[in-house]
CSV table of C-alpha atoms in Angstrom, one decimal:
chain,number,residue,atom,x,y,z
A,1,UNK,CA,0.0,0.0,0.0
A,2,UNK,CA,1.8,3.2,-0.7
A,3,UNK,CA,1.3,6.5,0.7
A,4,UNK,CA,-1.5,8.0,-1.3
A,5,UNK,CA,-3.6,5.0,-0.5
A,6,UNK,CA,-2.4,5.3,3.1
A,7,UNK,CA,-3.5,8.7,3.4
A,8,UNK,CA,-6.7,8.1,1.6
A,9,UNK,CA,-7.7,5.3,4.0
A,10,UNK,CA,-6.8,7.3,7.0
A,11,UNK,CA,-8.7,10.2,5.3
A,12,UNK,CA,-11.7,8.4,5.1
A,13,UNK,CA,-11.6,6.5,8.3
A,14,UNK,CA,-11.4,9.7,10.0
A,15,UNK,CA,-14.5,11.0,8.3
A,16,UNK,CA,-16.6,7.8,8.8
A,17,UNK,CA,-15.8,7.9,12.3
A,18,UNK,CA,-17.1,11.5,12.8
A,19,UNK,CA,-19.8,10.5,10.6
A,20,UNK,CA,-20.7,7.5,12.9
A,21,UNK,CA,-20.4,9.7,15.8
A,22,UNK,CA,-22.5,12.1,14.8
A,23,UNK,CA,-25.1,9.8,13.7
A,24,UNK,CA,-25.5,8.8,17.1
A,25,UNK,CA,-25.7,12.1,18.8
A,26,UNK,CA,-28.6,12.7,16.3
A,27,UNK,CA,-30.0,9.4,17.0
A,28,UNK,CA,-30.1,10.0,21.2
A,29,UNK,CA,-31.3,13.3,21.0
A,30,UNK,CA,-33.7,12.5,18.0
A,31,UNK,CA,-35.1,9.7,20.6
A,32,UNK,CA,-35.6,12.0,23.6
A,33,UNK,CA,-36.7,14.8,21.8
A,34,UNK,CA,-39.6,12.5,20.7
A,35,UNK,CA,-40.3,10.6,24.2
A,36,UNK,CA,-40.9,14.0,25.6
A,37,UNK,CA,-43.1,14.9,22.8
A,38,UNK,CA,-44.9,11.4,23.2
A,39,UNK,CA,-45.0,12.2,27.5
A,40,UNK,CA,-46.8,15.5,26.5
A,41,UNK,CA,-49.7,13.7,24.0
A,42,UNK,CA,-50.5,11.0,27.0
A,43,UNK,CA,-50.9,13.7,29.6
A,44,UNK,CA,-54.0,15.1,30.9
A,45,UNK,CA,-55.8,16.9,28.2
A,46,UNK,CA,-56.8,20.7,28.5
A,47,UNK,CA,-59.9,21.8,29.4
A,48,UNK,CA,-62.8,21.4,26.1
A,49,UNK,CA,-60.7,19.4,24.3
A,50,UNK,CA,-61.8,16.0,22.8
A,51,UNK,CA,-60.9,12.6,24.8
A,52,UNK,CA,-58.0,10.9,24.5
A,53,UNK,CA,-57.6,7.5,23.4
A,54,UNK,CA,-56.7,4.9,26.0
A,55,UNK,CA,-53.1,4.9,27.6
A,56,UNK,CA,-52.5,1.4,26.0
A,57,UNK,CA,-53.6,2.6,22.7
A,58,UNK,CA,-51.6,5.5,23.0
A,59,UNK,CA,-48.7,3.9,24.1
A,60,UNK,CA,-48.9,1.3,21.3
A,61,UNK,CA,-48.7,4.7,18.9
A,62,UNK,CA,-45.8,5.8,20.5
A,63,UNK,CA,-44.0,2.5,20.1
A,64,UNK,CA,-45.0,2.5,16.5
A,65,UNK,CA,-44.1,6.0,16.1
A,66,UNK,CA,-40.7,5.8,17.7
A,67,UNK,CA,-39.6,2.9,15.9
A,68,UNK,CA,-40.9,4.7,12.7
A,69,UNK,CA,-38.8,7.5,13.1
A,70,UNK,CA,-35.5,6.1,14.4
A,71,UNK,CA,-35.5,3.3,11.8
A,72,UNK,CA,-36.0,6.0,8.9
A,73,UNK,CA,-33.4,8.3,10.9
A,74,UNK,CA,-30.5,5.3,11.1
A,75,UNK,CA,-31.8,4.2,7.3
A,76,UNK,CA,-31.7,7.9,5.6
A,77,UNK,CA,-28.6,8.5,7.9
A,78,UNK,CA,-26.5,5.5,7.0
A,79,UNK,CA,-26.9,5.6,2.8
A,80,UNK,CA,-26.1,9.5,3.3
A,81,UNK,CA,-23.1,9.0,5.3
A,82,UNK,CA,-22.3,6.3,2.8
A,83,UNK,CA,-22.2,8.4,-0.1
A,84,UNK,CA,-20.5,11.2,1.6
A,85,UNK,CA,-17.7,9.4,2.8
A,86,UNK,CA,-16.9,7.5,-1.0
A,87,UNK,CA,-17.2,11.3,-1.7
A,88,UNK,CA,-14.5,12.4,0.8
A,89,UNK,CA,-12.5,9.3,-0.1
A,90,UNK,CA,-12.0,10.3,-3.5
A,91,UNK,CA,-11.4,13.9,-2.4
A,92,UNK,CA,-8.8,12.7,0.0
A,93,UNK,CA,-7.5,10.4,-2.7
A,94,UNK,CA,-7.7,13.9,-5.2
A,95,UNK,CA,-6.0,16.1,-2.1
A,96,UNK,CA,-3.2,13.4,-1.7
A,97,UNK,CA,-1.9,13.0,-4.8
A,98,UNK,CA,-1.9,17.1,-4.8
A,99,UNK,CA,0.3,17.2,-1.5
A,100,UNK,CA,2.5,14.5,-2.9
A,101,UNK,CA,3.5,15.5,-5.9
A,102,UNK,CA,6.6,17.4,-5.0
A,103,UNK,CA,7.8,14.2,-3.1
A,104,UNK,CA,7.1,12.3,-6.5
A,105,UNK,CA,9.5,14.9,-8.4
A,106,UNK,CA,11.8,14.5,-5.7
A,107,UNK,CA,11.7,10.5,-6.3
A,108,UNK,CA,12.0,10.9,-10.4
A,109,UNK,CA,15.0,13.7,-9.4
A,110,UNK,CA,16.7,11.3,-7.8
A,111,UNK,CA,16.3,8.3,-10.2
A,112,UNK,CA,17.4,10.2,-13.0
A,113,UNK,CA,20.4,11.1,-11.5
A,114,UNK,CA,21.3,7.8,-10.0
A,115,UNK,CA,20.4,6.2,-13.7
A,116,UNK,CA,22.3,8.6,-15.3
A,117,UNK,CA,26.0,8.3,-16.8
A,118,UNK,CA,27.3,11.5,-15.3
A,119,UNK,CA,26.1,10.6,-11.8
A,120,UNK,CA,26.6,14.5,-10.6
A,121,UNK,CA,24.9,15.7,-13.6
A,122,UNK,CA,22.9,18.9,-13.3
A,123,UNK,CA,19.6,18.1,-12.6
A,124,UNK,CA,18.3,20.2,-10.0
A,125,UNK,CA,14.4,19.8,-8.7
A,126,UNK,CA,14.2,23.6,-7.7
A,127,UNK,CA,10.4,23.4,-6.3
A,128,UNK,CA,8.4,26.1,-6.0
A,129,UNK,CA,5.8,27.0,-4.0
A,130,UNK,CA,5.3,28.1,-0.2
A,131,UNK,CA,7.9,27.6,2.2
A,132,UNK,CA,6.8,24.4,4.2
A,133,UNK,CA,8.4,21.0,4.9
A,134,UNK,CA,8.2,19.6,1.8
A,135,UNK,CA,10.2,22.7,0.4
A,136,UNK,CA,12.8,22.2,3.0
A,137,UNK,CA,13.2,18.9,1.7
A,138,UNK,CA,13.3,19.6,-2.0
A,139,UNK,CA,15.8,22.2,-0.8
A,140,UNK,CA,17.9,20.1,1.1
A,141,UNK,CA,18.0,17.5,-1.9
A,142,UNK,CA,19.0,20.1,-3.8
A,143,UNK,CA,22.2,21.4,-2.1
A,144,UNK,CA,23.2,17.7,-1.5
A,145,UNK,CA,22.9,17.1,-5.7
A,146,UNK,CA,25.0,20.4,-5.6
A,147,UNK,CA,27.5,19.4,-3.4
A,148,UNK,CA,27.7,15.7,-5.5
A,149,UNK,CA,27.8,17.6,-8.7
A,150,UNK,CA,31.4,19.5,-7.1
A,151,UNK,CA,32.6,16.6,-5.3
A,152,UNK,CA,32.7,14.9,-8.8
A,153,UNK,CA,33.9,17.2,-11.3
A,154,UNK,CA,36.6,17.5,-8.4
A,155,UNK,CA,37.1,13.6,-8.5
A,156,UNK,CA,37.2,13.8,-12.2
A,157,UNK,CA,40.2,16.8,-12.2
A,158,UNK,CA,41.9,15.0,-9.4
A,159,UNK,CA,42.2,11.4,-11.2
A,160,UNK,CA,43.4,13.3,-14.3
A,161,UNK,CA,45.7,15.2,-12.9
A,162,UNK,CA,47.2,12.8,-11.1
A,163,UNK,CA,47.1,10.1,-13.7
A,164,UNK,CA,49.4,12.6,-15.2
A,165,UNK,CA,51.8,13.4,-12.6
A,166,UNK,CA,52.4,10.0,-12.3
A,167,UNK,CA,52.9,9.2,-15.6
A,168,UNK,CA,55.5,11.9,-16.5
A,169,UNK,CA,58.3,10.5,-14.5
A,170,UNK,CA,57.4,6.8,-15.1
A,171,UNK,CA,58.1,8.8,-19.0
A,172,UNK,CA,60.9,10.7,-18.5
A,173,UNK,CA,62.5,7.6,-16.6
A,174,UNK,CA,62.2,5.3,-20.0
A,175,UNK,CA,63.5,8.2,-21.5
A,176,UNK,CA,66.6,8.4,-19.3
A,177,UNK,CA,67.3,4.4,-20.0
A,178,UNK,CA,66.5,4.7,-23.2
A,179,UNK,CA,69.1,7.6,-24.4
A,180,UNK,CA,71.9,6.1,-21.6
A,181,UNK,CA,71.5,2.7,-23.6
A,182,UNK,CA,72.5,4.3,-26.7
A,183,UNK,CA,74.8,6.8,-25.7
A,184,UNK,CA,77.1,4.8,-23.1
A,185,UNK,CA,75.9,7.4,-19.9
A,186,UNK,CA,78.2,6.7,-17.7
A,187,UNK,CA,75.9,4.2,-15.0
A,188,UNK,CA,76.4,6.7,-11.8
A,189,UNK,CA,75.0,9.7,-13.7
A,190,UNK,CA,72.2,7.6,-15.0
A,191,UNK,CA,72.0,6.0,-11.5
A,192,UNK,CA,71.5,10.0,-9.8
A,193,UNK,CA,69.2,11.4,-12.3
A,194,UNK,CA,66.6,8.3,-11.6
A,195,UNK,CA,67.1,8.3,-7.6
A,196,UNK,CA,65.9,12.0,-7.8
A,197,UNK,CA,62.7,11.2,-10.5
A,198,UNK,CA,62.2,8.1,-7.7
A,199,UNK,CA,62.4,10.7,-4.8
A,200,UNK,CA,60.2,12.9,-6.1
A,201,UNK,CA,57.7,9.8,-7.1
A,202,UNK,CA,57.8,8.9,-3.7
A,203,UNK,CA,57.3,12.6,-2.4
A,204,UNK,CA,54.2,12.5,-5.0
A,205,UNK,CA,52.6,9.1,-3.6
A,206,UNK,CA,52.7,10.0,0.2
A,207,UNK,CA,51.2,13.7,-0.4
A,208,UNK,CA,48.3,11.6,-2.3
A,209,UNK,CA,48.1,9.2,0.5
A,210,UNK,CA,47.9,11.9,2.9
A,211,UNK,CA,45.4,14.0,1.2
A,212,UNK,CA,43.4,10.8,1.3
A,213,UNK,CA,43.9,10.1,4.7
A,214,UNK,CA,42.9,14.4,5.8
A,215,UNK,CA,39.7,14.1,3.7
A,216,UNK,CA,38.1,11.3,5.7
A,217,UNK,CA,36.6,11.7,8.8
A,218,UNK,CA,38.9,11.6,11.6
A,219,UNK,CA,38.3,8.3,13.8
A,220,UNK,CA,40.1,9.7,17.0
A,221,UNK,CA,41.1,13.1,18.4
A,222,UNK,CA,43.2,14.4,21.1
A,223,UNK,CA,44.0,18.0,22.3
A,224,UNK,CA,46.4,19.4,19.8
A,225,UNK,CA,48.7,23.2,20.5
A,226,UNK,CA,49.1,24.7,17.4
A,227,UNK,CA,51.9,26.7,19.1
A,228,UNK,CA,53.7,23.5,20.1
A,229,UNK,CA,53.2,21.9,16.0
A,230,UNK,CA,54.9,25.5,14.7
A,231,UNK,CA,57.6,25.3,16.8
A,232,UNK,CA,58.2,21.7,16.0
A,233,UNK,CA,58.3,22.4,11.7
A,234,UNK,CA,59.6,25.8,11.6
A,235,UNK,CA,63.4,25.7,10.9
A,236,UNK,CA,65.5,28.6,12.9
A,237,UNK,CA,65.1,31.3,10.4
A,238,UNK,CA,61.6,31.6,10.2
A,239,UNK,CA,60.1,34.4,12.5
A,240,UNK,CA,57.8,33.0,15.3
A,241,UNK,CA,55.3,34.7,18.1
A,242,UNK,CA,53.5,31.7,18.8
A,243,UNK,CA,50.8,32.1,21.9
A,244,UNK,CA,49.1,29.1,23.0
A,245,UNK,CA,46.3,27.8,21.0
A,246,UNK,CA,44.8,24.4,21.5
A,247,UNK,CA,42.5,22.5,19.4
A,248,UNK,CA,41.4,19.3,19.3
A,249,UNK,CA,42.3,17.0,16.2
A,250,UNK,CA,45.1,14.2,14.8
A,251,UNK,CA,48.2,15.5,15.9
A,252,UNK,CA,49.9,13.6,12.9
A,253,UNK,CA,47.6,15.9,10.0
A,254,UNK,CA,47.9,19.2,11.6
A,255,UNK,CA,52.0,18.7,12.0
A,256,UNK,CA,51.6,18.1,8.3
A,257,UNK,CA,49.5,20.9,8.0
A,258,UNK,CA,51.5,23.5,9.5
A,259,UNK,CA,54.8,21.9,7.8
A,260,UNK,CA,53.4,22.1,4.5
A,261,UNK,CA,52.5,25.9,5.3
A,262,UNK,CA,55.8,26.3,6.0
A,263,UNK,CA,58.0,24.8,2.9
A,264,UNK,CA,55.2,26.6,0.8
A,265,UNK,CA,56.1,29.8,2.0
A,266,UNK,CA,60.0,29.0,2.3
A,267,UNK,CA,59.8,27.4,-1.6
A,268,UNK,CA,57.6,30.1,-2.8
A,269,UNK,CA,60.2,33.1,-1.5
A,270,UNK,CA,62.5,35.9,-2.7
A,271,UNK,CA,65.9,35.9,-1.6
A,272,UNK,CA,66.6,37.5,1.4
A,273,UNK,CA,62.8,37.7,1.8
A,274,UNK,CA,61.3,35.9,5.4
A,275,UNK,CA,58.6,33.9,6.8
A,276,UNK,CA,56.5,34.3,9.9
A,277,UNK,CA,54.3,32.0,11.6
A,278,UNK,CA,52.0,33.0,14.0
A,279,UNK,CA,49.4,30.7,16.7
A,280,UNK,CA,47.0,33.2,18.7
A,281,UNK,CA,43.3,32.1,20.4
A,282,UNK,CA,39.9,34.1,19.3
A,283,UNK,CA,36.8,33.6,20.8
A,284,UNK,CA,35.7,29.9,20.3
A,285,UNK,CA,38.5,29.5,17.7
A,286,UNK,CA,42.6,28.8,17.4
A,287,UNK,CA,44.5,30.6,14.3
A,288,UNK,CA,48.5,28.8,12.1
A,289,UNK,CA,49.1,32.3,10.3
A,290,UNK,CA,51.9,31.7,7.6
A,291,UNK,CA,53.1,34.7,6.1
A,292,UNK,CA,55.9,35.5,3.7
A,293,UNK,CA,57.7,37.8,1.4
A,294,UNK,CA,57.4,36.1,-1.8
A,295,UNK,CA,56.6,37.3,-5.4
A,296,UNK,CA,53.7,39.1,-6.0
A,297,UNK,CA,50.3,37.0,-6.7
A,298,UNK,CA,47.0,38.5,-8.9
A,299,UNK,CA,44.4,38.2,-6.5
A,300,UNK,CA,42.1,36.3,-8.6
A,301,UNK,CA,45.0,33.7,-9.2
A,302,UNK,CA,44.9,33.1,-5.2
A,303,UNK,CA,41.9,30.5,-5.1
A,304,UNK,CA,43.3,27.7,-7.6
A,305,UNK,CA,46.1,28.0,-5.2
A,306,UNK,CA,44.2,25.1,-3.7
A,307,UNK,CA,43.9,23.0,-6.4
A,308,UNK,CA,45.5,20.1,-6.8
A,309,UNK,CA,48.8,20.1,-8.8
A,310,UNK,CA,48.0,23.6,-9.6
A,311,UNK,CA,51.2,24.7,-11.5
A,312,UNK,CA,52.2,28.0,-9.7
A,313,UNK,CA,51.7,25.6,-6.2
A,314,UNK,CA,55.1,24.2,-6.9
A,315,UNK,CA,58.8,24.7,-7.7
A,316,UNK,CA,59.6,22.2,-11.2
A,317,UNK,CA,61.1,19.1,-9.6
A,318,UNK,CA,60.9,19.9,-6.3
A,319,UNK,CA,57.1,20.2,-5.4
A,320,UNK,CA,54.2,18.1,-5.9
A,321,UNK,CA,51.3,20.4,-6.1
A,322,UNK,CA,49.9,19.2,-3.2
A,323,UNK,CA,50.7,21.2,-0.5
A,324,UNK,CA,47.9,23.5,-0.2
A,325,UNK,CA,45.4,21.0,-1.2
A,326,UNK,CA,46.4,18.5,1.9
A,327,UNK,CA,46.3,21.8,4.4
A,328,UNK,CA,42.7,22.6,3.2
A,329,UNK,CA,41.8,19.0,3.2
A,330,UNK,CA,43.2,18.4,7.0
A,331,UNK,CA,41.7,21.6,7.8
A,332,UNK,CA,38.4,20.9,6.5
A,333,UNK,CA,38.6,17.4,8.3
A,334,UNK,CA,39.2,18.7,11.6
A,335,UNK,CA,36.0,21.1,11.4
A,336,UNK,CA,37.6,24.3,10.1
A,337,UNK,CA,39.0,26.4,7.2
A,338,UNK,CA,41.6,28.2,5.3
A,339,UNK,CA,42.4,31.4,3.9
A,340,UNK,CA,45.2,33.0,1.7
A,341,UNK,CA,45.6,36.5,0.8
A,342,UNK,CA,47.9,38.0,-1.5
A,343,UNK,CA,50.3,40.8,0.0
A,344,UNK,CA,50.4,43.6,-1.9
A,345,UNK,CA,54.4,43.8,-1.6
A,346,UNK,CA,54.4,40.3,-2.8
A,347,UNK,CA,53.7,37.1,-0.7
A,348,UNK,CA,50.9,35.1,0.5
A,349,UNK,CA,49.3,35.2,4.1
A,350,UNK,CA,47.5,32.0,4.8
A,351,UNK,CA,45.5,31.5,7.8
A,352,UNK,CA,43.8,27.9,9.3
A,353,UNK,CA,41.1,28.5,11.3
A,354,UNK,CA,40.2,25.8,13.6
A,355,UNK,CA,37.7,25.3,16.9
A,356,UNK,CA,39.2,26.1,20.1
A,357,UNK,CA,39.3,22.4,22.6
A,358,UNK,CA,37.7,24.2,25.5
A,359,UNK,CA,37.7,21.0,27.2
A,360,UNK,CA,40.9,21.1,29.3
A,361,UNK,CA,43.3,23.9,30.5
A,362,UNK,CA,46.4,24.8,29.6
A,363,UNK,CA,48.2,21.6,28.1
A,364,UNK,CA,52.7,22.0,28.2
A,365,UNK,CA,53.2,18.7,27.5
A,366,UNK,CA,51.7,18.8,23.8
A,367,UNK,CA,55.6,18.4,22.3
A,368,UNK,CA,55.7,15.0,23.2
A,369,UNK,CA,53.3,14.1,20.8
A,370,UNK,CA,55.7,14.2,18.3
A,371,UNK,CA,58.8,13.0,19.9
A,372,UNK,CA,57.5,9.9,18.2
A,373,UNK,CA,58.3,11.4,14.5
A,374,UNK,CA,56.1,11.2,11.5
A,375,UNK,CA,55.0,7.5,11.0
C-alpha cells in the first residue's frame, strides 16, 4: 500500500468515524426529543378538548411511532453517510496525490540522476511554492545534488591530474634508459638522475596518501597546540610569536599541516625575503598564520592555489602540487577552514582556522606528541 492509499484510508476512516459519531448524537437526541413529545400527548388533556384515546392505545402509537422515526433516521442517515464518505475518499485520494507530488518529483529527481551516466549531472528539482516541509526537503536535496555535482567534477580533475603526474616520471625515466642505452651514460649519472625522479615519485605518492587520509573523517582526536606543532616544523630562520592555542584533532595531519604551510612559504620566497608563523586564540577559535615575502600574486590567481597540482603551487622538480590542497583537506577534516591572501608587496598570508578544545586547560606537554616522529 503506498502513501497515497495510506492517506486516503486514514482520510476516510477519520471521516466515517465522525460521521458515525454524529449519527448517534442525532439518534439520542432524535429519541428523547420524541419521548418527551410522546410524555406531553399521554398527559392530561386541556380543558374542552376532545378525549384521548386509551393509555394502552396511545402507548402502542408511540412504540410505533418511535420505531418509525429512528429506523428512517438510522436508514436515511446511514446511505447519506455512505455516499458522503466515497465522496470524501475520493477527495482525499484527489488532495493526496496534490500534497504529494513534489515528493514524486523528488523520487523521479533522484532516479534520473542515480540512472544517469554523469552521476553529478545537473539536474536540479528547484520546487516552488510556499515555504513548508516539503520545500525544506526539495531544498535540502538540492544542495546535496549540488555538493555531488562538485565533489565529482573535483574527483574527475583530481584522477586526471594525477594520472598525469604520475605518468610523466614513469616517461621521463624510460627516457633516461633509453638515451643512456644508446649513448654509453656513464651508469652513476644515470644512477642519480633516476634516484631524484624516484624521490620525487615517492614525495608524490605520500602527499596523495595523505590528502586521502585528511579528507576522511577523523576516527580519534586528542587535544592538539598549534603553538607546540609551529615550533616543532619551523626551521630557525623563520620568524615566530607563537601564543598558546589548543584544538582538538590528529596530531599527525595538523604537523603536516603547518609543515606544509611552512615549505610553501620557504619554496615560494625571494631571496633575502622571510617567513612568519603566528598561533594566537579568538573567541571559540585557534589561528597557524603563515606569512611571507614572496613574489607578488594577482588576486584572482589566489583560489586555484588550492587546487591540486596547480602549476604556480610548486617549484619544477621539487614540489608536488599538493601542498595547499592537503592543508585545506586536513583543515576541513578537523571542522575548520583556510584562507590566503595575497600581499600587496608580494607574498601570501594564509590563515587555518580551527575550533578552540575548550575541554581542558592549559596543556605544556603537547611536544611530546611528536617525539615519536612522523609514521
Amino acid at each position: 500500500m503506498n502513501l497515497r492509499l495510506r492517506l486516503t484510508v486514514l482520510y476516510g476512516g477519520l471521516f466515517l468515524l465522525a460521521g458515525v459519531a454524529l449519527l448517534g448524537v442525532t439518534y439520542l437526541l432524535f429519541t428523547r426529543q420524541v419521548g418527551q413529545r410522546v410524555a406531553v400527548l399521554t398527559g392530561d388533556p386541556p380543558p374542552g378538548a376532545p378525549p384521548l384515546p386509551s393509555l394502552d392505545a396511545l402507548d402502542e402509537q408511540a412504540r410505533q411511532l418511535r420505531a418509525a422515526a429512528a429506523t428512517s433516521l438510522l436508514t436515511q442517515g446511514a446511505i447519506a453517510l455512505g455516499a458522503v464518505a466515497v465522496l470524501a475518499a475520493g477527495l482525499g485520494w484527489l488532495v493526496a496525490g496534490r500534497a504529494l507530488a513534489p515528493l514524486r518529483q523528488v523520487t523521479e529527481t533522484a532516479r534520473r540522476i542515480a540512472a544517469a551516466a554523469d552521476p553529478g549531472g545537473h539536474a536540479r528539482i528547484a520546487l516552488r511554492g510556499p515555504d513548508d516541509e516539503v520545500k525544506d526537503l526539495a531544498d535540502a536535496f538540492d544542495v546535496m545534488v549540488e555538493r555531488l555535482d562538485r565533489s565529482f567534477d573535483a574527483q574527475r580533475r583530481f584522477v586526471a591530474n594525477a594520472s598525469h603526474e604520475l605518468r610523466t616520471p614513469l616517461t621521463l625515466n624510460r627516457s633516461l634508459v633509453e638515451v643512456a642505452m644508446r649513448r654509453g651514460t656513464d651508469v652513476r649519472e644515470l644512477g642519480g638522475k633516476l634516484l631524484q625522479i624516484n624521490a620525487r615519485n615517492e614525495k608524490l605518492i605520500s602527499g596523495l596518501l595523505l590528502l586521502a587520509k585528511s579528507e576522511s573523517a577523523l576516527t580519534s582526536r586528542s587535544p592538539v597546540d598549534l603553538a607546540a606543532v609551529a615550533a616543532q616544523v619551523a626551521p630557525p630562520e623563520v620568524e615566530r610569536s607563537l601564543a598558546e592555542a589548543v584544538t582538538s584533532g590528529d596530531a599527525v595531519l595538523l604537523e603536516r599541516l603547518a609543515g606544509n604551510l611552512v615549505e610553501n612559504a620557504l619554496r615560494h620566497n625571494v631571496p633575502g625575503g622571510w617567513v612568519r608563523v603566528t598561533t594566537r586564540s579568538v573567541p571559540g577559535r585557534v589561528e597557524l598564520e603563515v606569512a611571507n615575502s614572496g613574489p607578488v600574486i594577482p588576486p584572482e590567481e589566489v583560489p586555484a592555489l588550492f587546487d591540486p597540482f596547480h602549476r604556480r603551487a610548486r617549484v619544477a622538480a621539487e614540489g608536488t602540487g599538493l601542498g595547499l590542497s592537503i592543508v585545506r583537506s586536513v583543515a576541513h577534516a578537523h571542522d575548520g577552514d583556510v584562507t590566503a591572501t595575497a600581499r600587496a608587496e608580494g607574498g601570501l598570508v594564509v590563515v587555518v582556522s580551527l575550533p578552540a578544545d575548550l575541554s581542558r586547560g592549559r596543556i605544556s606537554d603537547i611536544p611530546a606528541l611528536f617525539a615519536r616522529g612522523t609514521p
